[in-house]
Coordinates of C-alpha atoms in Angstrom, one line a residue:
X1 CA -3.5 -4.5 23.8
X2 CA -3.4 -1.1 22.2
X3 CA -1.2 1.4 24.0
X4 CA -2.8 4.6 25.4
X5 CA -1.2 7.9 26.2
X6 CA -1.6 10.4 29.0
X7 CA -2.1 14.1 28.5
X8 CA 1.3 14.7 30.2
X9 CA 3.0 12.3 27.7
X10 CA 1.3 13.9 24.7
X11 CA 2.3 17.4 25.9
X12 CA 5.9 16.3 26.4
X13 CA 6.2 14.7 23.0
X14 CA 4.4 17.6 21.2
X15 CA 6.6 20.2 22.9
X16 CA 9.6 18.8 21.1
X17 CA 8.0 19.8 17.8
X18 CA 7.6 23.4 19.2
X19 CA 3.9 23.1 19.9
X20 CA 1.7 23.3 22.9
X21 CA -1.4 21.1 22.8
X22 CA -4.7 22.7 23.7
X23 CA -6.7 19.5 23.1
X24 CA -5.9 16.0 22.1
X25 CA -7.7 12.7 21.4
X26 CA -6.7 9.2 20.4
X27 CA -7.9 8.1 17.0
X28 CA -8.1 4.4 15.8
X29 CA -7.4 3.2 12.3
X30 CA -9.1 0.4 10.4
X31 CA -6.4 -2.0 11.6
X32 CA -5.1 -0.6 14.9
X33 CA -6.6 1.0 18.0
X34 CA -5.1 4.3 19.1
X35 CA -3.1 4.5 15.9
X36 CA -2.7 8.3 15.9
X37 CA -3.2 11.2 18.3
X38 CA -5.0 14.3 17.0
X39 CA -3.5 17.4 18.6
X40 CA -5.1 20.8 18.4
X41 CA -2.8 23.8 19.0
X42 CA -2.9 27.6 18.4
X43 CA -1.0 27.0 15.2
X44 CA -3.4 24.4 13.8
X45 CA -4.3 20.7 14.1
X46 CA -1.7 18.0 13.8
X47 CA -1.3 14.2 13.7
X48 CA 1.1 12.8 16.3
X49 CA 1.8 9.2 15.3
X50 CA 3.8 6.4 16.9
X51 CA 5.8 4.9 14.1
X52 CA 4.6 1.5 12.9
X53 CA 7.3 -1.0 12.1
X54 CA 7.1 -3.2 9.1
X55 CA 7.6 -6.8 10.3
X56 CA 8.5 -8.0 6.8
X57 CA 11.8 -6.1 7.0
X58 CA 14.7 -7.3 9.2
X59 CA 15.8 -3.9 10.4
X60 CA 14.6 -2.7 13.8
X61 CA 12.0 0.1 14.5
X62 CA 14.6 2.9 14.9
X63 CA 16.4 2.0 11.7
X64 CA 13.1 1.9 9.8
X65 CA 12.0 5.3 11.3
X66 CA 15.4 6.8 10.3
X67 CA 15.0 5.4 6.8
X68 CA 11.4 6.7 6.4
X69 CA 12.4 10.1 7.6
X70 CA 15.3 10.4 5.1
X71 CA 12.9 9.5 2.3
X72 CA 10.3 12.1 3.4
X73 CA 13.1 14.7 3.4
X74 CA 14.0 13.6 -0.1
X75 CA 10.4 13.9 -1.3
X76 CA 10.1 17.3 0.4
X77 CA 13.3 18.4 -1.4
X78 CA 11.8 17.3 -4.7
X79 CA 8.6 19.3 -3.8
X80 CA 6.3 16.3 -3.7
X81 CA 3.0 18.0 -2.7
X82 CA 0.6 15.0 -2.2
X83 CA 1.6 14.2 1.4
X84 CA 1.0 16.1 4.7
X85 CA 4.0 18.3 5.8
X86 CA 6.1 16.6 8.5
X87 CA 7.1 18.9 11.4
X88 CA 10.8 19.0 12.5
X89 CA 11.7 18.8 16.2
X90 CA 13.9 21.5 17.9
X91 CA 16.9 19.6 16.8
X92 CA 15.8 19.5 13.2
X93 CA 14.9 15.8 13.1
X94 CA 11.6 14.7 11.7
X95 CA 11.0 12.3 14.6
X96 CA 11.6 11.9 18.3
X97 CA 12.0 9.0 20.7
X98 CA 9.7 8.6 23.7
X99 CA 10.0 5.5 26.0
X100 CA 11.6 3.5 23.2
X101 CA 8.9 4.4 20.6
X102 CA 9.6 6.8 17.6
X103 CA 7.0 9.5 17.0
X104 CA 6.6 11.8 14.1
X105 CA 4.2 14.8 13.6
X106 CA 2.4 15.9 10.5
X107 CA -0.5 18.1 9.4
X108 CA -3.9 16.8 10.2
X109 CA -5.8 16.5 6.9
X110 CA -9.5 17.4 7.2
X111 CA -11.7 16.3 4.3
X112 CA -13.4 13.4 2.7
X113 CA -12.5 10.1 1.1
X114 CA -12.5 9.0 -2.5
X115 CA -16.0 9.4 -4.0
X116 CA -15.9 9.8 -7.8
X117 CA -14.0 9.3 -11.0
X118 CA -12.3 12.7 -10.7
X119 CA -10.9 11.7 -7.3
X120 CA -9.4 8.5 -8.7
X121 CA -7.8 10.3 -11.6
X122 CA -6.2 12.7 -9.0
X123 CA -5.0 9.6 -7.1
X124 CA -3.5 8.1 -10.3
X125 CA -1.6 11.4 -11.0
X126 CA -0.4 11.7 -7.4
X127 CA 0.9 8.1 -7.4
X128 CA 2.6 8.5 -10.7
X129 CA 4.2 11.7 -9.5
X130 CA 5.6 9.9 -6.5
X131 CA 7.1 7.2 -8.8
X132 CA 8.4 9.7 -11.4
X133 CA 9.7 12.2 -8.8
X134 CA 11.9 9.6 -7.1
X135 CA 13.1 7.6 -10.1
X136 CA 16.8 7.2 -10.2
X137 CA 17.4 8.4 -6.7
X138 CA 18.5 5.0 -5.4
X139 CA 20.7 2.4 -7.1
X140 CA 21.1 -1.1 -5.8
X141 CA 23.4 -3.8 -6.9
X142 CA 22.8 -6.1 -9.8
X143 CA 20.2 -8.9 -9.5
X144 CA 17.9 -6.9 -7.1
X145 CA 15.1 -5.7 -9.3
X146 CA 12.4 -4.4 -6.8
X147 CA 9.6 -6.2 -8.6
X148 CA 11.5 -9.5 -8.7
X149 CA 12.2 -9.1 -5.0
X150 CA 8.6 -8.5 -4.3
X151 CA 7.6 -11.6 -6.4
X152 CA 9.9 -13.8 -4.2
X153 CA 7.8 -12.8 -1.2
X154 CA 4.5 -13.3 -3.0
X155 CA 5.6 -16.7 -4.4
X156 CA 6.3 -17.8 -0.8
X157 CA 2.8 -16.7 0.3
X158 CA 1.3 -18.5 -2.6
X159 CA 3.0 -21.8 -1.6
X160 CA 1.8 -21.4 1.9
X161 CA -1.7 -20.9 0.6
X162 CA -1.4 -24.1 -1.5
X163 CA -0.4 -26.0 1.6
X164 CA -3.2 -24.5 3.6
X165 CA -5.7 -25.7 1.0
X166 CA -4.5 -29.3 1.2
X167 CA -4.5 -29.2 5.0
X168 CA -7.9 -27.7 5.5
X169 CA -9.6 -29.8 2.9
X170 CA -8.5 -32.9 5.0
X171 CA -8.9 -31.7 8.6
X172 CA -11.0 -28.5 9.0
X173 CA -14.6 -28.9 8.2
X174 CA -15.4 -25.3 9.2
X175 CA -13.6 -23.8 6.2
X176 CA -13.5 -26.8 3.9
X177 CA -16.4 -25.6 1.7
X178 CA -14.7 -22.2 1.1
X179 CA -11.4 -23.8 0.0
X180 CA -13.1 -26.4 -2.1
X181 CA -15.0 -23.7 -3.9
X182 CA -12.7 -20.8 -4.1
X183 CA -9.3 -22.4 -3.6
X184 CA -9.3 -23.6 -7.1
X185 CA -10.3 -20.2 -8.4
X186 CA -7.3 -18.7 -6.6
X187 CA -5.0 -21.4 -8.0
X188 CA -6.2 -20.6 -11.6
X189 CA -5.6 -16.9 -11.1
X190 CA -2.1 -17.6 -9.7
X191 CA -1.1 -19.9 -12.6
X192 CA -2.3 -17.3 -15.1
X193 CA -0.3 -14.5 -13.4
X194 CA 2.9 -16.5 -12.9
X195 CA 2.8 -17.6 -16.5
X196 CA 2.4 -14.0 -17.7
X197 CA 5.3 -12.9 -15.5
X198 CA 7.6 -15.3 -17.2
X199 CA 7.2 -13.5 -20.5
X200 CA 10.5 -12.6 -22.1
X201 CA 9.6 -8.9 -22.4
X202 CA 8.8 -8.8 -18.6
X203 CA 12.1 -10.5 -17.7
X204 CA 13.9 -7.8 -19.7
X205 CA 11.9 -5.2 -17.9
X206 CA 13.2 -6.6 -14.5
X207 CA 16.8 -5.9 -15.8
X208 CA 15.9 -2.4 -16.9
X209 CA 14.2 -1.7 -13.6
X210 CA 17.4 -2.7 -11.7
X211 CA 19.2 0.3 -13.2
X212 CA 16.9 2.9 -11.8
X213 CA 14.8 2.5 -8.6
X214 CA 12.0 4.6 -7.2
X215 CA 10.2 5.3 -3.9
X216 CA 6.8 3.7 -3.3
X217 CA 4.2 4.4 -0.6
X218 CA 3.4 0.6 -0.1
X219 CA 0.0 1.1 1.5
X220 CA -2.3 3.0 -0.8
X221 CA -5.7 2.1 0.7
X222 CA -9.1 3.9 1.0
X223 CA -8.4 5.2 4.5
X224 CA -5.0 6.5 3.5
X225 CA -6.2 8.8 0.7
X226 CA -8.1 12.1 1.5
X227 CA -9.5 14.9 -0.5
X228 CA -8.9 17.9 1.7
X229 CA -11.4 20.7 2.2
X230 CA -9.7 22.8 -0.4
X231 CA -10.0 20.0 -3.0
X232 CA -6.4 18.8 -2.9
X233 CA -5.6 15.1 -2.7
X234 CA -3.4 14.0 0.1
X235 CA -1.9 10.5 0.8
X236 CA -1.3 9.9 4.5
X237 CA 0.4 7.3 6.6
X238 CA 3.9 7.1 5.2
X239 CA 5.3 4.6 7.7
X240 CA 6.0 2.1 4.9
X241 CA 7.6 4.4 2.3
X242 CA 10.6 2.6 0.7
X243 CA 12.5 1.8 -2.4
X244 CA 10.3 -0.7 -4.2
X245 CA 8.3 -1.9 -7.2
X246 CA 6.3 0.9 -8.8
X247 CA 4.3 -1.8 -10.6
X248 CA 3.3 -3.6 -7.4
X249 CA 2.5 -0.2 -5.8
X250 CA 0.1 0.6 -8.7
X251 CA -1.4 -2.9 -8.7
X252 CA -2.0 -2.8 -5.0
X253 CA -3.6 0.7 -5.2
X254 CA -6.0 -0.5 -7.9
X255 CA -7.0 -3.5 -5.7
X256 CA -7.2 -1.6 -2.4
X257 CA -9.1 1.5 -3.4
X258 CA -11.3 1.0 -6.5
X259 CA -13.7 -1.6 -5.0
X260 CA -13.9 -3.4 -8.4
X261 CA -15.5 -0.3 -9.9
X262 CA -14.6 -0.2 -13.7
X263 CA -14.9 3.6 -13.9
X264 CA -12.7 4.1 -10.9
X265 CA -10.1 1.6 -12.2
X266 CA -10.0 3.3 -15.6
X267 CA -9.8 6.8 -14.0
X268 CA -6.9 5.9 -11.8
X269 CA -5.0 4.4 -14.7
X270 CA -5.9 7.5 -16.8
X271 CA -4.5 9.8 -14.2
X272 CA -1.4 7.7 -13.7
X273 CA -0.6 7.5 -17.4
X274 CA -1.1 11.3 -17.9
X275 CA 1.9 11.7 -15.6
X276 CA 3.9 8.6 -16.2
X277 CA 3.0 6.7 -19.5
X278 CA 3.4 2.9 -19.3
X279 CA 4.7 0.7 -22.1
X280 CA 2.7 -2.4 -23.2
X281 CA 5.1 -4.6 -21.2
X282 CA 4.7 -2.4 -18.1
X283 CA 0.9 -2.6 -18.5
X284 CA 1.1 -6.4 -18.8
X285 CA 3.2 -6.5 -15.6
X286 CA 0.7 -4.4 -13.7
X287 CA -2.2 -6.6 -14.9
X288 CA -0.4 -9.8 -13.9
X289 CA 0.4 -8.4 -10.4
X290 CA -3.2 -7.3 -10.0
X291 CA -4.4 -10.8 -10.9
X292 CA -2.6 -12.5 -8.1
X293 CA -5.2 -13.3 -5.3
X294 CA -3.1 -11.8 -2.5
X295 CA -6.0 -11.0 -0.2
X296 CA -7.0 -14.7 -0.1
X297 CA -3.4 -15.6 0.7
X298 CA -3.3 -13.2 3.7
X299 CA -6.8 -14.0 5.0
X300 CA -6.3 -17.7 4.9
X301 CA -3.5 -17.5 7.4
X302 CA -5.8 -16.2 10.1
X303 CA -9.4 -17.1 9.0
X304 CA -10.7 -16.7 12.6
X305 CA -9.9 -13.0 12.7
X306 CA -13.0 -11.0 11.9
X307 CA -11.5 -8.9 9.1
X308 CA -9.8 -11.8 7.4
X309 CA -13.0 -13.9 7.8
X310 CA -14.9 -11.0 6.2
X311 CA -12.6 -11.1 3.2
X312 CA -13.1 -14.8 2.8
X313 CA -16.9 -14.5 3.2
X314 CA -17.1 -11.8 0.5
X315 CA -14.9 -13.6 -2.0
X316 CA -17.9 -15.3 -3.7
X317 CA -19.6 -11.9 -4.1
X318 CA -16.5 -10.2 -5.4
X319 CA -15.4 -13.0 -7.7
X320 CA -17.3 -12.0 -10.9
X321 CA -16.4 -8.3 -10.3
X322 CA -12.7 -9.3 -9.9
X323 CA -12.8 -11.2 -13.2
X324 CA -14.5 -8.2 -14.9
X325 CA -11.6 -5.9 -13.8
X326 CA -9.0 -8.4 -14.8
X327 CA -10.6 -8.5 -18.3
X328 CA -10.5 -4.6 -18.4
X329 CA -6.8 -4.7 -17.5
X330 CA -6.0 -7.3 -20.1
X331 CA -7.6 -5.1 -22.8
X332 CA -5.7 -2.1 -21.4
X333 CA -2.4 -4.0 -21.5
X334 CA -2.9 -4.8 -25.2
X335 CA -3.9 -1.3 -26.1
X336 CA -1.3 0.5 -28.3
X337 CA -1.0 4.2 -27.7
X338 CA -1.2 6.3 -30.8

């Protein structure tokens, strides 16, 4: 059950950031009820957000909050302008603890969502700026390429999906037709992507990547990108910011925002490469990561949940569109810049 908050609690937490709420309301996200609290004050409108822990990481909620806050400070120091400003508390920290839950406070961005090719070009530029701004800030021991670490997780999810196909095809008549029809499609996409990712040039890229890491947002989705009223693009919801694979971050952004629209895909890539040009090998990497049918892997774990069921139901409709985008990316990966 989603947690609610009283006016007294909101007032107490907000006061630690030096603000007095005049009016507040709970706002739900696409995935979570009461995900953020909109707080109106004399100084402006702000988002008061309980920090959302990433379950894929072993560290606890407090440790993850501290890590995220340190990365936000770093981006602020580097003058990264595509995120809402985070407010400090009276003690100077970027978050506070209330009844065991970390909260942070940032500007409330008023505006609209992504609508046209120009918006997507802005998103590509903003994402590339994040990756370029933070490159080299973190160095991790040998053998820990961010992309290869991400691929270990995705390979595990792929194996679980393969087991699911076999189990459902034998015992679950409700979803048997879907898996019999589209399970093979997913297997073909996976085989193609895993084969491409074994290319010698990509393996060498893993080694190069290990020498200089960067920060990624990890959750570039349609609800998390806003065009503010003054025309500036802002990326919100930085709970999952971390050191990670810039290639996976770009591939996920393409999948999660463009809705298989060729113009939007090409505009996002155009904006990205204006700020951070990619080599043919890097483009091949992004294409292979995009090809992996990750949504089907996730949705198949909980096919009875309405959102996951919707993903599975729409797979047949999106399949030809997906193939079209993969073809566009393959051509892009082979293009030689002059």
